C-alpha positions as a printed NumPy array, in Angstrom:
array([[ 98.957, 123.949,  99.688],
       [100.293, 124.083, 103.278],
       [ 99.973, 120.264, 103.689],
       [101.776, 119.612, 100.421],
       [104.714, 121.821, 101.347],
       [105.129, 120.188, 104.752],
       [104.654, 116.719, 103.373],
       [107.242, 117.225, 100.651],
       [109.963, 118.383, 103.076],
       [109.203, 115.643, 105.569],
       [109.456, 112.999, 102.821],
       [112.878, 114.294, 101.693],
       [113.986, 114.374, 105.322],
       [113.063, 110.757, 105.84 ],
       [115.528, 109.775, 103.058],
       [118.493, 111.521, 104.705],
       [119.908, 108.435, 106.335],
       [120.265, 106.748, 103.008],
       [121.947, 109.439, 100.978],
       [123.985, 111.504, 103.477],
       [127.682, 111.041, 103.348],
       [130.312, 111.387, 106.105],
       [133.049, 113.972, 105.708],
       [135.762, 115.579, 107.825],
       [133.83 , 118.802, 107.563],
       [130.422, 118.415, 109.331],
       [127.927, 121.085, 108.218],
       [125.012, 122.335, 110.24 ],
       [121.536, 123.611, 109.528],
       [121.157, 127.264, 108.653],
       [119.118, 128.927, 111.429],
       [116.313, 131.051, 109.986],
       [114.816, 133.086, 112.832],
       [111.718, 135.204, 112.034],
       [111.869, 137.82 , 114.777],
       [110.233, 141.12 , 113.797],
       [110.526, 143.548, 116.768],
       [113.1  , 144.537, 119.391],
       [113.017, 142.492, 122.625],
       [111.815, 139.292, 120.978],
       [113.519, 135.924, 121.576],
       [113.346, 132.66 , 119.566],
       [114.856, 129.303, 120.37 ],
       [114.961, 126.203, 118.08 ],
       [116.061, 122.627, 118.325],
       [116.441, 120.144, 115.505],
       [117.269, 116.503, 115.097],
       [118.924, 114.947, 111.989],
       [118.228, 111.247, 111.037],
       [122.028, 110.994, 110.721],
       [122.528, 111.265, 114.48 ],
       [123.028, 114.961, 114.853],
       [121.179, 117.415, 117.094],
       [121.348, 121.213, 116.985],
       [119.965, 124.107, 118.925],
       [120.067, 127.866, 118.584],
       [118.823, 130.982, 120.374],
       [118.112, 134.277, 118.497],
       [117.604, 137.612, 120.139],
       [116.621, 140.989, 118.682],
       [117.74 , 143.719, 121.148],
       [116.332, 146.418, 118.876],
       [114.258, 146.256, 115.682],
       [116.32 , 145.125, 112.61 ],
       [119.234, 143.827, 114.773],
       [119.677, 140.118, 115.254],
       [122.09 , 138.12 , 117.545],
       [122.325, 134.296, 117.286],
       [124.106, 131.553, 119.239],
       [124.113, 128.083, 117.675],
       [125.497, 124.649, 118.691],
       [125.513, 121.207, 117.219],
       [126.57 , 117.69 , 118.213],
       [127.044, 114.632, 116.015],
       [127.505, 111.625, 118.282],
       [129.444, 108.485, 117.754],
       [126.614, 106.422, 116.214],
       [127.887, 103.333, 114.43 ],
       [126.867, 103.139, 110.797],
       [128.239,  99.9  , 109.301],
       [132.017, 100.195, 109.531],
       [132.003, 103.967, 110.038],
       [132.37 , 106.027, 113.282],
       [132.038, 109.824, 113.315],
       [131.75 , 112.466, 116.066],
       [131.732, 116.248, 115.88 ],
       [131.113, 119.165, 118.24 ],
       [130.735, 122.746, 117.152],
       [129.353, 126.132, 117.978],
       [129.145, 129.673, 116.743],
       [127.9  , 133.187, 117.354],
       [126.562, 135.557, 114.745],
       [125.195, 139.091, 114.348],
       [123.085, 140.456, 111.503],
       [119.825, 142.087, 110.611],
       [116.383, 141.562, 109.215],
       [113.403, 143.366, 107.685],
       [109.961, 142.685, 106.28 ],
       [108.181, 143.998, 103.155],
       [105.06 , 143.332, 101.151],
       [102.705, 144.027, 104.033],
       [104.987, 142.005, 106.331],
       [104.411, 138.879, 104.224],
       [107.998, 138.73 , 103.117],
       [110.916, 138.37 , 105.488],
       [114.645, 138.964, 104.574],
       [117.406, 138.225, 107.006],
       [121.241, 138.083, 106.997],
       [123.931, 136.994, 109.449],
       [127.752, 136.976, 109.617],
       [129.083, 134.5  , 112.163],
       [132.233, 132.831, 113.547],
       [132.507, 129.45 , 115.181],
       [134.714, 126.462, 115.814],
       [134.497, 122.659, 115.448],
       [136.324, 119.448, 115.996],
       [135.483, 116.193, 114.347],
       [136.592, 112.532, 114.412],
       [135.966, 110.231, 111.42 ],
       [137.042, 106.546, 111.406],
       [136.174, 103.957, 108.753],
       [137.257, 100.562, 107.518],
       [138.104,  99.283, 104.084],
       [138.318,  95.484, 103.547],
       [141.908,  94.165, 103.486],
       [143.268,  97.606, 104.524],
       [144.483,  99.141, 107.776],
       [142.253, 101.363, 109.841],
       [141.583, 104.779, 108.335],
       [141.002, 107.7  , 110.689],
       [140.698, 111.491, 110.154],
       [140.829, 114.025, 112.961],
       [140.225, 117.707, 112.494],
       [139.868, 121.005, 114.305],
       [138.908, 124.185, 112.503],
       [137.477, 127.683, 112.742],
       [134.532, 128.429, 110.423],
       [133.541, 132.   , 109.698],
       [130.356, 132.168, 107.56 ],
       [127.763, 134.428, 106.141],
       [124.18 , 133.571, 105.284],
       [120.947, 134.987, 103.825],
       [117.364, 133.763, 104.025],
       [114.121, 134.858, 102.445],
       [110.736, 133.718, 103.738],
       [107.119, 133.991, 102.791],
       [104.78 , 134.287, 105.764],
       [101.091, 133.365, 105.814],
       [ 98.78 , 132.481, 108.685],
       [100.068, 129.331, 110.256],
       [102.814, 128.739, 107.698],
       [106.189, 130.23 , 106.689],
       [108.43 , 128.827, 104.045],
       [111.491, 130.013, 102.185],
       [115.135, 129.491, 101.084],
       [118.439, 130.11 , 102.671],
       [122.039, 130.219, 101.477],
       [125.146, 129.922, 103.65 ],
       [128.792, 130.203, 102.639],
       [131.387, 128.812, 105.106],
       [135.174, 129.252, 105.112],
       [137.287, 126.625, 106.9  ],
       [140.544, 127.387, 108.683],
       [142.129, 124.173, 109.911],
       [144.374, 124.115, 112.995],
       [144.447, 120.341, 112.848],
       [143.815, 117.898, 109.966],
       [145.419, 114.484, 110.26 ],
       [145.005, 111.098, 108.631],
       [146.117, 108.177, 110.838],
       [147.86 , 110.786, 113.082],
       [149.868, 112.228, 110.175],
       [149.27 , 115.748, 108.763],
       [147.264, 115.754, 105.546],
       [149.587, 117.053, 102.853],
       [147.213, 117.435,  99.92 ],
       [145.191, 120.547,  99.315],
       [141.664, 120.456, 100.718],
       [138.604, 122.641, 100.09 ],
       [138.272, 125.656, 102.34 ],
       [134.983, 127.092, 101.093],
       [131.573, 125.455, 101.185],
       [128.139, 126.571,  99.983],
       [124.932, 125.299, 101.512],
       [121.582, 126.244,  99.821],
       [118.513, 124.986, 101.611],
       [114.731, 125.075, 101.741],
       [112.76 , 125.413, 104.97 ],
       [109.208, 125.39 , 106.266],
       [107.652, 126.351, 109.618],
       [104.09 , 125.521, 110.575],
       [101.855, 126.412, 113.547],
       [100.455, 129.589, 115.048],
       [101.257, 129.463, 118.728],
       [104.455, 129.854, 120.737],
       [105.605, 126.328, 119.759],
       [105.874, 125.617, 116.018],
       [107.209, 122.761, 113.838],
       [110.204, 123.312, 111.594],
       [111.911, 121.35 , 108.809],
       [114.852, 122.151, 106.631],
       [116.604, 120.303, 103.789],
       [119.641, 121.359, 101.741],
       [123.117, 120.329, 100.553],
       [126.576, 121.41 , 101.591],
       [129.096, 121.193,  98.792],
       [132.747, 122.265,  98.42 ],
       [133.718, 125.086,  96.078],
       [136.939, 126.025,  94.331],
       [139.775, 124.331,  92.475],
       [140.958, 122.286,  95.441],
       [138.56 , 119.513,  94.444],
       [140.589, 116.668,  92.939],
       [138.578, 113.582,  93.601],
       [141.565, 111.808,  95.059],
       [140.16 , 111.606,  98.598],
       [136.392, 111.746,  98.492],
       [136.255, 111.934, 102.279],
       [137.807, 115.397, 102.106],
       [135.611, 116.674,  99.292],
       [132.318, 115.049,  99.629],
       [129.019, 116.903,  99.499],
       [126.542, 116.195, 102.227],
       [122.787, 116.343, 102.695],
       [121.914, 118.775, 105.506],
       [118.518, 118.247, 107.036],
       [116.559, 118.305, 110.218],
       [113.139, 118.328, 111.799],
       [112.403, 120.08 , 115.043],
       [110.567, 122.771, 117.029],
       [110.809, 126.531, 117.407],
       [109.767, 128.264, 120.595],
       [108.706, 131.97 , 120.285],
       [107.625, 133.352, 123.738],
       [106.16 , 136.455, 122.161],
       [103.6  , 134.436, 120.314],
       [102.016, 133.003, 123.559],
       [ 98.349, 133.794, 123.715],
       [ 97.386, 135.995, 126.646],
       [ 95.557, 134.257, 129.475],
       [ 91.848, 134.819, 129.637],
       [ 90.802, 137.227, 132.417]])
């Protein structure tokens, strides 16, 4: 069962380069820390096949309280005639709890962050097309996990609201309405029993609301959100033999 869950998510992840799209809004993974007691710290780092890397640090100062700092970078990796870069970060506060003999874990966060992105692409027999954006992104998220020995897996849902301070196309302000609310459901799995564990997540970020018109797919496109990485939990280090 454990091997099938891990293999399934890794297979989907390997397809990400083929089916991900580029958009002016660049989504990130949904951090799903599994801290259970005050004083615990967890750090994670993930890599996306679509040339994006992320890292987060989660801290529980007291039981049931959670603080998270997250950052992401999508670098200017050429993909055919497309160039895209994005830098973003956020901070969040929330809570967590366990139930069912500690086998189930429920967490929630409310966060606020900022981002800027650059997206350039070419169309045959047309001039250069280039979007630049800068935006704030408050968000809320929930995640539910099932924990067993050496394996944790579950689902997460994030809702993100965008507040643009800049959105231009070829250096001119974009006049048409654009989506300001995105939903990102995802599935995740974590494997391993020590302080260093593997982690994989796959989901989709999609725009919500009546702003969708289909006129400019680059402003409305859904995007596959995925990554594979590691999680470091110092409190799970085995004590040294005396």
